Amino acid sequence: MTDAVTETRRKYYDTLAPQALAPLWEVLKGLVPAEPKSKFAPHVWQFAKAKPLLMEAGSLLTAEEAERRVLVLENPAMPGGSRITATMYAGYQLIMPGEIAPAHRHTASALRMVLEGNGGYTAVAGEKTPMSRGDFIITPSWGWHDHGQENQSPVIWVDGLDLHMVNFYEAAFMDHMNDKSQILTKSIGQSVAEYGSGLGPMKPHSPFGLTTPIFNYTYDRSRPALMQVAENTDPDPHLGYALRYLNPLTGDWAMPTIAAWLSHLPKGFETKAMRSTDGRSIVVLEGELTLDLDGKTFTAGESDVVAIPSWVWSRIRASKDAVFFSFSDRAAQEKIGIYREERQ
Ligand code: GTQ
């Protein structure tokens, strides 16, 4: 392009800006890219490094002071972004003995993957549930929740929230309860009894809107289910053995925006390469994984967390018999019809 043309166009652009107008052709390629190119990096957070720092926070401030005492898993490609992937927030949360993280509710949906339960609890909408390692616990959008520990050891879990999706829509609300803990109106295990035993109420209703009425998918039920399937079937070449957490009322993912599933890879098994448009996070529960993410090698052991951003090629190998939990924004992407994957 000649300088004269460039200069003419630049002058023209200067006349647009004051009218709050802009030329599409200067930005079209970025707005409508040929394929996803994530701004986020594949990454592994090692629990062994995070835990001492989390415990240090335990002596710096109380859970009540912090409201939620969490070390945010910050994708290294966006420091200060409070994001593990493009749409998801994640963190390691700590409750010390005797503490209560006070009752509140928010538009964002939250999940917890328990690492060190030791008798801690979460209460959701009037029902308390004990927390044990591997439990997948949900707080639905706008559901009251508080967390606590009545025993003598710390409780630690991984939080995953869809808050960046909610904030993108500028649709976030939050509210505190006057009391630190909610009044309990249900018995422990009541929601699983009512909805999670292959039975349901005579008039199916959904106490949590689009979210599953079961809010603790305990590891003592999900792990044996996965292992029994693994014993008697061939693994999927791209997934190994995997079962998704379901909403029993709809058959959809347990949460409307966040997909969650549990995987098992026998020692030595390596998945074939695949990529997908969801931003995925993995929490390793048992064993050890070696991951090839866009050609770079990562290892992740027990309680480590892995970020796999959108459209990154991944292969996952179990260097030891492995069980791991995954969550991603796939459920939201499917609802708006944009989820894609590619398998080699
Ligand atoms: O437990 O409600 O990690 O509201 C961030 C925001 C946890 C929670 C987080 C929250 C919570």
Coordinates of C-alpha atoms and ligand atoms in Angstrom, one line a residue:
M1 CA 0.0 0.0 0.0
T2 CA 1.3 3.4 -0.8
D3 CA 1.9 5.9 1.9
A4 CA -0.7 8.2 0.3
V5 CA -3.4 5.5 0.6
T6 CA -2.4 4.7 4.2
E7 CA -2.5 8.4 5.1
T8 CA -5.9 8.8 3.4
R9 CA -7.4 5.9 5.3
R10 CA -5.9 7.0 8.6
K11 CA -7.5 10.4 8.2
Y12 CA -10.8 8.7 7.4
Y13 CA -10.5 6.6 10.5
D14 CA -9.9 9.7 12.6
T15 CA -13.3 11.0 11.5
L16 CA -15.0 7.7 12.6
A17 CA -13.8 7.6 16.2
P18 CA -15.6 10.7 17.4
Q19 CA -18.8 9.1 16.2
A20 CA -18.1 5.9 18.1
L21 CA -17.6 4.1 14.8
A22 CA -14.8 1.8 13.6
P23 CA -13.8 0.0 10.4
L24 CA -14.4 -3.7 10.7
W25 CA -11.8 -4.6 8.0
E26 CA -9.0 -3.6 10.4
V27 CA -10.1 -6.1 13.0
L28 CA -12.1 -8.8 11.2
K29 CA -9.4 -11.5 11.3
G30 CA -9.1 -11.3 15.1
L31 CA -12.9 -11.1 15.6
V32 CA -13.7 -14.1 13.4
P33 CA -10.6 -16.3 13.5
A34 CA -10.1 -19.4 11.3
E35 CA -9.8 -21.5 14.4
P36 CA -9.4 -21.0 18.2
K37 CA -6.1 -19.8 19.4
S38 CA -6.2 -19.7 23.2
K39 CA -4.7 -16.8 25.1
F40 CA -4.2 -19.3 28.0
A41 CA -1.3 -21.7 28.6
P42 CA -1.3 -25.4 29.4
H43 CA 0.0 -25.6 33.0
V44 CA 0.3 -27.9 36.0
W45 CA -0.1 -26.7 39.6
Q46 CA 1.7 -28.9 42.0
F47 CA -0.1 -29.5 45.3
A48 CA 3.2 -30.1 47.1
K49 CA 4.2 -26.5 46.3
A50 CA 0.8 -25.0 46.9
K51 CA -0.1 -26.8 50.2
P52 CA 2.6 -25.1 52.5
L53 CA 1.6 -21.7 51.1
L54 CA -2.1 -22.5 51.7
M55 CA -1.3 -23.6 55.2
E56 CA 0.6 -20.3 55.7
A57 CA -2.6 -18.4 54.7
G58 CA -4.2 -20.5 57.4
S59 CA -2.2 -18.7 60.1
L60 CA -2.4 -15.3 58.4
L61 CA -6.2 -14.9 58.4
T62 CA -9.3 -16.7 59.4
A63 CA -11.8 -18.2 57.0
E64 CA -14.4 -15.7 58.2
E65 CA -12.1 -12.8 57.7
A66 CA -11.3 -14.0 54.2
E67 CA -14.9 -15.1 53.6
R68 CA -13.3 -17.8 51.4
R69 CA -9.6 -18.6 52.1
V70 CA -8.5 -19.6 48.7
L71 CA -5.3 -19.6 46.6
V72 CA -6.5 -18.8 43.1
L73 CA -5.0 -21.0 40.3
E74 CA -3.9 -18.3 38.0
N75 CA -3.2 -19.2 34.4
P76 CA 0.4 -18.0 34.0
A77 CA -0.5 -16.5 30.6
M78 CA -2.8 -14.0 32.4
P79 CA -1.5 -13.0 35.8
G80 CA -4.2 -11.2 37.8
G81 CA -6.9 -12.7 35.6
S82 CA -8.2 -15.1 38.3
R83 CA -8.7 -17.7 35.5
I84 CA -7.5 -21.2 35.1
T85 CA -8.8 -21.3 31.5
A86 CA -10.7 -18.7 29.5
T87 CA -14.1 -19.1 31.2
M88 CA -13.3 -20.9 34.5
Y89 CA -12.1 -19.8 37.9
A90 CA -10.3 -22.4 40.1
G91 CA -8.6 -22.4 43.4
Y92 CA -7.3 -24.4 46.4
Q93 CA -9.6 -23.6 49.4
L94 CA -8.6 -24.3 53.1
I95 CA -10.8 -24.5 56.2
M96 CA -9.0 -24.9 59.6
P97 CA -10.4 -26.8 62.5
G98 CA -13.3 -25.1 64.1
E99 CA -13.7 -22.5 61.3
I100 CA -16.8 -21.6 59.3
A101 CA -16.7 -20.0 55.9
P102 CA -19.9 -18.1 56.3
A103 CA -23.2 -18.7 54.4
H104 CA -23.6 -16.7 51.2
R105 CA -25.0 -17.3 47.7
H106 CA -24.2 -16.0 44.2
T107 CA -25.3 -16.3 40.7
A108 CA -22.1 -18.3 39.7
S109 CA -22.3 -22.1 40.1
A110 CA -19.5 -23.7 42.0
L111 CA -18.0 -27.2 42.3
R112 CA -15.7 -28.6 44.8
M113 CA -13.4 -31.6 44.3
V114 CA -12.3 -32.6 47.8
L115 CA -8.6 -33.4 48.4
E116 CA -8.4 -33.6 52.2
G117 CA -11.8 -34.0 53.8
N118 CA -11.2 -35.2 57.3
G119 CA -14.8 -34.6 58.4
G120 CA -15.2 -31.1 57.0
Y121 CA -18.7 -30.3 55.6
T122 CA -20.5 -28.1 53.1
A123 CA -24.1 -27.2 53.7
V124 CA -26.3 -26.4 50.6
A125 CA -29.9 -25.3 50.8
G126 CA -30.5 -26.6 54.2
E127 CA -28.6 -30.0 53.9
K128 CA -25.2 -30.7 55.3
T129 CA -22.9 -33.1 53.5
P130 CA -19.6 -34.5 54.9
M131 CA -16.5 -34.0 52.6
S132 CA -14.2 -36.9 51.7
R133 CA -11.4 -37.1 49.2
G134 CA -12.7 -37.5 45.7
D135 CA -16.2 -36.2 46.5
F136 CA -17.7 -34.0 43.8
I137 CA -19.8 -31.4 45.6
I138 CA -22.0 -28.8 43.8
T139 CA -23.4 -25.5 44.9
P140 CA -26.0 -24.5 42.4
S141 CA -26.5 -20.9 41.1
W142 CA -28.1 -18.8 43.9
G143 CA -28.0 -21.7 46.4
W144 CA -27.0 -20.8 50.0
H145 CA -23.8 -22.5 51.1
D146 CA -21.4 -22.5 54.0
H147 CA -18.4 -24.7 54.7
G148 CA -16.9 -25.8 58.0
Q149 CA -14.8 -28.1 60.0
E150 CA -15.8 -29.5 63.4
N151 CA -12.8 -32.0 63.6
Q152 CA -9.2 -31.3 64.4
S153 CA -7.6 -31.3 61.0
P154 CA -7.5 -28.9 58.0
V155 CA -9.9 -29.4 55.1
I156 CA -8.7 -28.7 51.5
W157 CA -10.5 -28.9 48.2
V158 CA -10.3 -27.5 44.7
D159 CA -13.0 -24.9 43.8
G160 CA -14.2 -24.5 40.2
L161 CA -16.6 -21.7 39.4
D162 CA -18.2 -20.4 36.2
L163 CA -18.0 -16.9 37.5
H164 CA -16.2 -15.5 34.3
M165 CA -19.2 -16.7 32.2
V166 CA -21.6 -15.0 34.6
N167 CA -19.4 -11.8 34.7
F168 CA -19.1 -11.8 30.9
Y169 CA -22.9 -11.5 30.8
E170 CA -22.7 -8.9 33.5
A171 CA -25.3 -10.9 35.4
A172 CA -23.7 -11.5 38.7
F173 CA -25.4 -11.1 42.1
M174 CA -24.2 -12.0 45.6
D175 CA -25.9 -12.0 49.0
H176 CA -24.9 -12.8 52.6
M177 CA -26.9 -14.5 55.3
N178 CA -27.3 -12.9 58.7
D179 CA -26.2 -16.1 60.4
K180 CA -22.8 -17.7 59.7
S181 CA -24.3 -21.1 59.2
Q182 CA -27.6 -22.0 57.6
I183 CA -30.4 -23.6 59.5
L184 CA -30.5 -27.3 58.5
T185 CA -33.9 -28.5 57.3
K186 CA -32.9 -31.8 55.8
S187 CA -31.0 -34.9 57.0
I188 CA -27.6 -35.8 55.8
G189 CA -27.9 -37.8 52.5
Q190 CA -31.5 -36.8 51.9
S191 CA -31.0 -35.5 48.4
V192 CA -29.1 -38.7 47.3
A193 CA -31.9 -40.8 48.8
E194 CA -34.6 -38.8 47.0
Y195 CA -32.9 -38.4 43.6
G196 CA -29.7 -40.5 43.4
S197 CA -30.8 -44.1 44.0
G198 CA -32.5 -44.7 40.6
L199 CA -35.6 -43.3 42.3
G200 CA -37.2 -39.9 42.3
P201 CA -40.2 -38.0 43.7
M202 CA -43.6 -38.9 42.3
K203 CA -43.8 -35.4 40.9
P204 CA -40.3 -34.6 39.6
H205 CA -39.4 -31.1 40.5
S206 CA -36.1 -29.4 40.3
P207 CA -35.2 -27.7 43.5
F208 CA -32.1 -26.1 41.9
G209 CA -33.4 -25.1 38.5
L210 CA -31.1 -26.4 35.8
T211 CA -28.7 -27.9 38.3
T212 CA -28.8 -31.5 39.5
P213 CA -30.7 -32.0 42.8
I214 CA -27.9 -34.3 44.0
F215 CA -25.2 -32.0 45.4
N216 CA -22.6 -34.6 46.6
Y217 CA -21.5 -37.3 44.2
T218 CA -19.4 -39.2 46.7
Y219 CA -16.2 -41.0 45.7
D220 CA -17.3 -44.1 47.6
R221 CA -20.1 -44.5 44.9
S222 CA -18.4 -43.0 41.8
R223 CA -15.0 -44.8 42.0
P224 CA -16.4 -48.4 42.3
A225 CA -18.8 -47.6 39.4
L226 CA -15.9 -46.5 37.2
M227 CA -13.8 -49.4 38.2
Q228 CA -16.5 -52.0 37.5
V229 CA -17.0 -50.6 34.0
A230 CA -13.2 -50.6 33.5
E231 CA -13.0 -54.3 34.5
N232 CA -15.4 -55.4 31.9
T233 CA -15.1 -53.1 28.8
D234 CA -12.4 -51.9 26.4
P235 CA -11.1 -48.4 27.0
D236 CA -12.0 -45.6 24.6
P237 CA -8.8 -44.9 22.6
H238 CA -9.1 -41.1 23.3
L239 CA -10.7 -41.1 26.8
G240 CA -9.6 -44.3 28.5
Y241 CA -12.4 -45.1 30.9
A242 CA -14.7 -42.2 31.7
L243 CA -18.1 -41.6 33.2
R244 CA -19.8 -38.3 33.3
Y245 CA -21.7 -36.8 36.3
L246 CA -25.4 -36.6 35.4
N247 CA -28.4 -34.7 36.4
P248 CA -30.9 -37.5 37.1
L249 CA -33.9 -35.4 36.2
T250 CA -32.7 -34.4 32.7
G251 CA -29.8 -36.8 31.8
D252 CA -27.8 -33.7 31.1
W253 CA -24.5 -32.8 32.7
A254 CA -24.9 -32.3 36.5
M255 CA -24.4 -28.5 36.1
P256 CA -25.8 -26.4 33.4
T257 CA -22.6 -24.6 32.5
I258 CA -19.8 -26.9 33.8
A259 CA -19.3 -30.4 32.5
A260 CA -17.6 -32.8 35.0
W261 CA -16.5 -36.4 34.5
L262 CA -14.3 -39.0 36.2
S263 CA -11.6 -41.0 34.3
H264 CA -9.5 -44.0 34.9
L265 CA -6.4 -44.9 32.9
P266 CA -4.6 -48.2 33.7
K267 CA -0.8 -47.9 34.2
G268 CA 0.9 -47.6 30.8
F269 CA -2.3 -46.6 28.9
E270 CA -1.9 -43.6 26.6
T271 CA -4.8 -41.9 25.0
K272 CA -4.7 -41.0 21.3
A273 CA -4.4 -37.3 20.5
M274 CA -7.5 -35.1 20.7
R275 CA -8.4 -31.5 21.0
S276 CA -11.7 -29.8 21.9
T277 CA -13.0 -26.2 22.2
D278 CA -13.7 -26.5 25.9
G279 CA -11.2 -25.1 28.5
R280 CA -10.6 -28.1 30.7
S281 CA -9.1 -28.6 34.1
I282 CA -8.0 -31.9 35.6
V283 CA -7.6 -32.8 39.3
V284 CA -5.5 -36.0 39.8
L285 CA -7.0 -38.2 42.5
E286 CA -4.8 -41.3 42.2
G287 CA -1.6 -42.2 40.5
E288 CA 0.3 -40.0 38.1
L289 CA -0.2 -38.6 34.6
T290 CA 2.2 -37.7 31.9
L291 CA 0.5 -35.2 29.5
D292 CA 1.6 -34.1 26.1
L293 CA -0.1 -30.7 25.5
D294 CA 0.6 -29.1 22.2
G295 CA 3.9 -31.0 22.0
K296 CA 5.1 -30.0 25.6
T297 CA 5.4 -32.7 28.3
F298 CA 3.9 -32.2 31.8
T299 CA 3.6 -34.5 34.7
A300 CA 0.9 -34.4 37.3
G301 CA 0.6 -36.4 40.5
E302 CA -2.0 -36.7 43.3
S303 CA -3.9 -33.5 44.0
D304 CA -2.1 -31.6 41.2
V305 CA -4.3 -29.6 38.9
V306 CA -3.8 -29.3 35.1
A307 CA -5.1 -26.6 32.8
I308 CA -5.8 -27.7 29.1
P309 CA -7.0 -24.6 27.2
S310 CA -9.2 -24.7 24.2
W311 CA -8.0 -26.4 21.0
V312 CA -4.8 -27.7 22.5
W313 CA -3.8 -31.2 21.3
S314 CA -3.6 -33.5 24.3
R315 CA -2.4 -37.0 24.9
I316 CA -2.6 -38.4 28.4
R317 CA -0.5 -41.3 29.7
A318 CA -0.8 -43.0 33.1
S319 CA 2.7 -43.5 34.5
K320 CA 0.9 -45.2 37.4
D321 CA -2.7 -46.5 37.6
A322 CA -4.6 -43.2 37.6
V323 CA -8.0 -41.8 38.5
F324 CA -8.7 -38.2 37.7
F325 CA -11.5 -35.7 37.7
S326 CA -12.1 -33.2 34.9
F327 CA -14.3 -30.1 34.6
S328 CA -14.8 -27.8 31.7
D329 CA -17.1 -25.2 30.1
R330 CA -18.3 -27.9 27.6
A331 CA -21.8 -28.0 29.1
A332 CA -22.2 -24.3 28.3
Q333 CA -20.7 -24.6 24.9
E334 CA -23.0 -27.5 24.0
K335 CA -26.0 -25.4 25.1
I336 CA -25.2 -22.7 22.7
G337 CA -24.2 -25.2 20.0
I338 CA -20.5 -24.4 19.5
Y339 CA -18.7 -27.3 21.1
R340 CA -16.3 -29.1 18.7
E341 CA -13.7 -31.8 19.0
E342 CA -11.2 -33.4 16.8
R343 CA -9.6 -36.9 17.3
Q344 CA -6.6 -38.3 15.7
Ligands
GTQ1 O1 -16.9 -21.3 48.3 O2 -18.4 -20.0 47.8 O3 -13.1 -20.2 45.5 O4 -17.8 -17.8 46.6 C1 -14.5 -18.4 45.2 C2 -15.7 -17.7 45.5 C3 -15.1 -20.2 46.5 C4 -17.3 -20.4 47.7 C5 -14.2 -19.6 45.7 C6 -16.6 -18.4 46.3 C7 -16.3 -19.6 46.8

